[in-house]
Coordinates of C-alpha atoms in Angstrom, one line a residue:
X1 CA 0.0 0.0 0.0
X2 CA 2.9 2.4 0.1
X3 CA 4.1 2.0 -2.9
X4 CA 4.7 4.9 -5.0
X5 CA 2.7 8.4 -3.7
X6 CA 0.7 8.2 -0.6
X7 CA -2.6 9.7 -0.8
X8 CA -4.3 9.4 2.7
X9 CA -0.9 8.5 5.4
X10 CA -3.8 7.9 8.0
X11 CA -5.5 5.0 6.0
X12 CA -1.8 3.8 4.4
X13 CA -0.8 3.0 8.1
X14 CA -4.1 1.6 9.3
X15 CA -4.0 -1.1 6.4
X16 CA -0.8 -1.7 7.7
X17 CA -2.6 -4.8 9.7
X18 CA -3.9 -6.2 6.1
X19 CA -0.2 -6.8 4.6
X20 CA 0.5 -9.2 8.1
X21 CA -3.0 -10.6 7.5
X22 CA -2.4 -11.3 3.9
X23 CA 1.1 -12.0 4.4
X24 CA 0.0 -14.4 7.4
X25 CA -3.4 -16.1 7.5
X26 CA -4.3 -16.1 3.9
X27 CA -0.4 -17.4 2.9
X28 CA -0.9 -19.9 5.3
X29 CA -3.9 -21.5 4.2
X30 CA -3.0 -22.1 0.5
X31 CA 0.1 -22.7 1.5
X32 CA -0.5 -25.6 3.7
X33 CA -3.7 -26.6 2.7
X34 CA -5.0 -25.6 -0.6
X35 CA -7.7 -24.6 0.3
X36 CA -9.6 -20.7 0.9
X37 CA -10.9 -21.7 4.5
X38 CA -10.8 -18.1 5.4
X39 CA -11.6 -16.6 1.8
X40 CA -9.2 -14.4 -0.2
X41 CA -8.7 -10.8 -1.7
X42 CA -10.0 -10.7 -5.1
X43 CA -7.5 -8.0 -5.3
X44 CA -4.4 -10.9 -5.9
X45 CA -6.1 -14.2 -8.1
X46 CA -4.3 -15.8 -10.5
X47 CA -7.2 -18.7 -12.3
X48 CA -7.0 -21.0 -14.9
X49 CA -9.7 -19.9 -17.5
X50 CA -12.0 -23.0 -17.8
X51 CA -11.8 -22.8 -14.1
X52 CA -13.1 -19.1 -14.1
X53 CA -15.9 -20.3 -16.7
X54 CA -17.3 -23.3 -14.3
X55 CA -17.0 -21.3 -11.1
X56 CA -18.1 -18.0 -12.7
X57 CA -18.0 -14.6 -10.9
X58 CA -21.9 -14.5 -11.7
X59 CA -24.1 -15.8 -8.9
X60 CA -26.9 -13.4 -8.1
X61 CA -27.1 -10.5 -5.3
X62 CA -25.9 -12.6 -2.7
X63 CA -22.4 -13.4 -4.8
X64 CA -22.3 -9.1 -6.4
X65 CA -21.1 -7.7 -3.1
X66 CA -17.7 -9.8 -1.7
X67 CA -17.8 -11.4 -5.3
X68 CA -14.0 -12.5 -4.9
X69 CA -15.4 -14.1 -1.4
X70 CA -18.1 -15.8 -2.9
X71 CA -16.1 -17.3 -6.0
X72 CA -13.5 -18.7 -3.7
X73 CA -16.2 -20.5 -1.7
X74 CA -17.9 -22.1 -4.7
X75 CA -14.4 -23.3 -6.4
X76 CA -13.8 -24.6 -2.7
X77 CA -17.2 -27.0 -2.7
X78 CA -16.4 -27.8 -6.3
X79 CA -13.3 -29.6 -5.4
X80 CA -10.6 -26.8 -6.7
X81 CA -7.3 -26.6 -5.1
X82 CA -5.2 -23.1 -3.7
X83 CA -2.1 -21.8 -3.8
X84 CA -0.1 -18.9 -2.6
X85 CA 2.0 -17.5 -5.4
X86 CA 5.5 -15.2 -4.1
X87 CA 5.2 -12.1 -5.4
X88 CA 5.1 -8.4 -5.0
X89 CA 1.3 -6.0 -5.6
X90 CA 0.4 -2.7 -5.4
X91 CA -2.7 -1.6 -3.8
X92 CA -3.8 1.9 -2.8
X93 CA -5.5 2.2 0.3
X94 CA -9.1 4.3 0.2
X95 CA -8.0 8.3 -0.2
X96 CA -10.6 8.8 2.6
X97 CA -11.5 7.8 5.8
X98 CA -15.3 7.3 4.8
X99 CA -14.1 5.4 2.0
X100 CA -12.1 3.4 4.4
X101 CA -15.3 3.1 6.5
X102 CA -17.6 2.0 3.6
X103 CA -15.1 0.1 2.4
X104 CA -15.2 -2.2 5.4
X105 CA -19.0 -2.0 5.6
X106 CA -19.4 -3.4 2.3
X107 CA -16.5 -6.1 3.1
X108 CA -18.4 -7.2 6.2
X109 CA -21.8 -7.0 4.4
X110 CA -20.4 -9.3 1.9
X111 CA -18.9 -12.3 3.9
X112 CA -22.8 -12.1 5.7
X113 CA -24.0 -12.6 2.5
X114 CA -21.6 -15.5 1.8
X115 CA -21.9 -17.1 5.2
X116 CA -25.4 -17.1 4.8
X117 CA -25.5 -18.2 1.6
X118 CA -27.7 -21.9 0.8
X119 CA -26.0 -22.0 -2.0
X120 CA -22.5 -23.3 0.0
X121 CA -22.4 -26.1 2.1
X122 CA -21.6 -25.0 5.9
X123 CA -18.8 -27.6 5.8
X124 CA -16.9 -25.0 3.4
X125 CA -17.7 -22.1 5.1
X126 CA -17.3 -22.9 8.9
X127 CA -14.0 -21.3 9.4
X128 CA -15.2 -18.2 7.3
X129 CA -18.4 -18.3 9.8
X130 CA -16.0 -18.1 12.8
X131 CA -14.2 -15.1 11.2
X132 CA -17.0 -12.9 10.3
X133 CA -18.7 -13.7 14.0
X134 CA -15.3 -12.7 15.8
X135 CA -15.7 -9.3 13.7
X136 CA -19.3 -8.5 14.2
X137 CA -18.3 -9.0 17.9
X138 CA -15.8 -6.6 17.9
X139 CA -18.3 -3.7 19.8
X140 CA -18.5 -6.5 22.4
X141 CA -14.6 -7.0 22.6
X142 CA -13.6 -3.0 22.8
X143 CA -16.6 -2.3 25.3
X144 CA -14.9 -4.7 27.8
X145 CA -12.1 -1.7 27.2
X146 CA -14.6 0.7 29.6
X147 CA -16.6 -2.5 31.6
X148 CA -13.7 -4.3 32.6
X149 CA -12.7 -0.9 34.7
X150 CA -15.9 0.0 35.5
X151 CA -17.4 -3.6 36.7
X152 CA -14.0 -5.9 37.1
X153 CA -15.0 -9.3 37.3
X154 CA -12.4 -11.8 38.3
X155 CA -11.3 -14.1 35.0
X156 CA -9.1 -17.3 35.4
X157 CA -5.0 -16.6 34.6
X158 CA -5.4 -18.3 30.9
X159 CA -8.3 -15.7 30.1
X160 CA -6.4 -13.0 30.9
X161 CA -3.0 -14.2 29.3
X162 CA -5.0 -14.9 26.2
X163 CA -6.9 -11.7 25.7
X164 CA -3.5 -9.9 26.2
X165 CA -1.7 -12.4 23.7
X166 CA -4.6 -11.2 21.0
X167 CA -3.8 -7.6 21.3
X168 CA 0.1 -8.1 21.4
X169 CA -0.8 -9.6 18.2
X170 CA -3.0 -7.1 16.7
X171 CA 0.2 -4.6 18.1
X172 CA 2.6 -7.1 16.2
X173 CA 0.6 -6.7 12.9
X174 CA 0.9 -3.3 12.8
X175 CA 4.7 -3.4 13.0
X176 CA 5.5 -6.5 11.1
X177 CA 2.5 -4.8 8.0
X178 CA 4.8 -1.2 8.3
X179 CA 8.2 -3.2 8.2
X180 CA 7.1 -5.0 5.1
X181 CA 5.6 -1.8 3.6
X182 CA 8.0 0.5 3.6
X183 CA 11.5 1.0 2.6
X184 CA 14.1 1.7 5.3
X185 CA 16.7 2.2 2.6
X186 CA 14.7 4.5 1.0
X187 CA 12.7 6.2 4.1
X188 CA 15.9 6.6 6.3
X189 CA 16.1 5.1 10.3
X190 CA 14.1 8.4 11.3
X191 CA 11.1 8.4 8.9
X192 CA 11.1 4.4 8.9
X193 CA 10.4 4.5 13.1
X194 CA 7.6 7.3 12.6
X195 CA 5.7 5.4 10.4
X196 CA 6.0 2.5 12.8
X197 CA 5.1 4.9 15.6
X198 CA 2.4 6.2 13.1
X199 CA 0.7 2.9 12.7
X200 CA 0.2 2.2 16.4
X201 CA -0.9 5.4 16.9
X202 CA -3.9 4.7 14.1
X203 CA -4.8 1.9 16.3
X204 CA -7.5 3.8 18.1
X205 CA -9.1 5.7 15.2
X206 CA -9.3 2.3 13.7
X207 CA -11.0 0.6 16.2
X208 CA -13.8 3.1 15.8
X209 CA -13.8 2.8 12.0
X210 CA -14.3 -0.9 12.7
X211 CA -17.0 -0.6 15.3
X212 CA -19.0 1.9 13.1
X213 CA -18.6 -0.4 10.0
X214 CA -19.7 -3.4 11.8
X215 CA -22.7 -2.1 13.4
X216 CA -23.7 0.0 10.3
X217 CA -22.8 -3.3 8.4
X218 CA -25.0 -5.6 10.6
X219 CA -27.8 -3.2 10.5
X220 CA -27.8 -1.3 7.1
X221 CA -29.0 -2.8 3.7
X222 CA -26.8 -5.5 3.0
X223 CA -26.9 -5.8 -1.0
X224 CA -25.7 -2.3 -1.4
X225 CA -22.4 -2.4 -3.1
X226 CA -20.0 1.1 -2.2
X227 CA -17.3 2.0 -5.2
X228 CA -14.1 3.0 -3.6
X229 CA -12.9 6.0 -5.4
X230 CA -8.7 5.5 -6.4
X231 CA -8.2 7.7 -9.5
X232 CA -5.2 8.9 -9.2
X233 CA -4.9 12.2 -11.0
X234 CA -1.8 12.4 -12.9
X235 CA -0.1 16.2 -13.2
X236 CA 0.3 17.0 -17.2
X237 CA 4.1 18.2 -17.7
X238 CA 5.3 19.8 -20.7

């Protein structure tokens, strides 16, 4: 995402978290099984074209809004195989934070869709279940931020050392997503450590973004598909 000119730092830095999850999570599951147990980006597919034709991108409203989400579940209960190829993309992240905001309304709207889909088998969807539930649980997760201090209720040792291994691994993301990101040839030591400081310090506003987007997302219309905007104007020289 930082490749080239950054548009918006604030959303650059927040998506951060995606490069680790992509680089992480999604690498792993093709990797070692073949198989899109969490989904995919349809940002990054690479398909064989008679695979593309049986699977098709076309399956109604359900399949129009995470369409690369959908796809990868129907090639899954069809019997194709996954891989993880080594390479390098460019993305841009959304130029604004209500893109950014939309943009994970729809994403979250979309794997509902998916999930509750008759047309795939639960068998092939039940780690994709789990995912999208842990996320539309998210206001429950940052409200024990406030009700923990207000209303402290006494937890057993492995609770407690597992809720604080999550964020240290959220924390880790962040890091591990700007290390991978940017250049610190190109940046320089100074630059390089504030956009690692930069990215924990979009923590916060991101944890809103997300609670707004899943509540609006469980809530709102859910076949309404949002067009991020990223034209990139290009300056004419003479």
């Amino acid at each position: 995402y930082a490749n080239e000119n950054v548009v918006n730092w604030m959303t650059t830095l927040a998506d951060c978290f995606r490069v680790a999850d992509d680089m992480g999570k999604l690498r792993f599951q093709f990797q070692i099984f073949h198989r899109p147990l969490f989904s995919w980006k349809g940002s990054y597919v690479v398909t064989q074209a008679g695979a593309e034709r049986k699977v098709s991108f076309d399956h109604g409203l359900d399949g129009s809004v995470a369409e690369d989400c959908f796809f990868s579940m129907v090639a899954y209960k069809e019997g194709y195989t996954f891989n993880f190829i080594q390479g390098e993309m460019w993305e841009k992240s959304p130029f604004t934070l209500w893109d950014f905001l939309q943009q994970r309304k729809r994403w979250l709207q979309g794997i509902f869709l998916v999930v509750h889909s008759p047309a795939i088998p639960f068998r092939n969807k039940v780690f994709l279940a789990c995912a999208l539930y842990s996320w539309a649980t998210i206001p429950l997760s940052t409200s024990n931020i406030i009700l923990a201090g207000l209303c402290p209720i006494p937890c057993w040792q492995i609770i407690n050392f597992l809720c604080a291994f999550v964020g240290a691994m959220n924390i880790y993301m962040y890091i591990f997503g700007v290390i991978k990101s940017f250049s610190l040839y190109r940046l320089g030591v100074f630059k390089f450590c504030l956009c690692l400081v930069g990215a924990l310090c979009t923590v916060p506003i991101n944890i809103v973004i997300e609670n707004v987007a899943v509540i609006w997302g469980c809530f709102g219309k859910k076949h309404h598909f949002y067009v991020v905007n990223k034209d990139v104007k290009s300056t004419l020289t003479v």
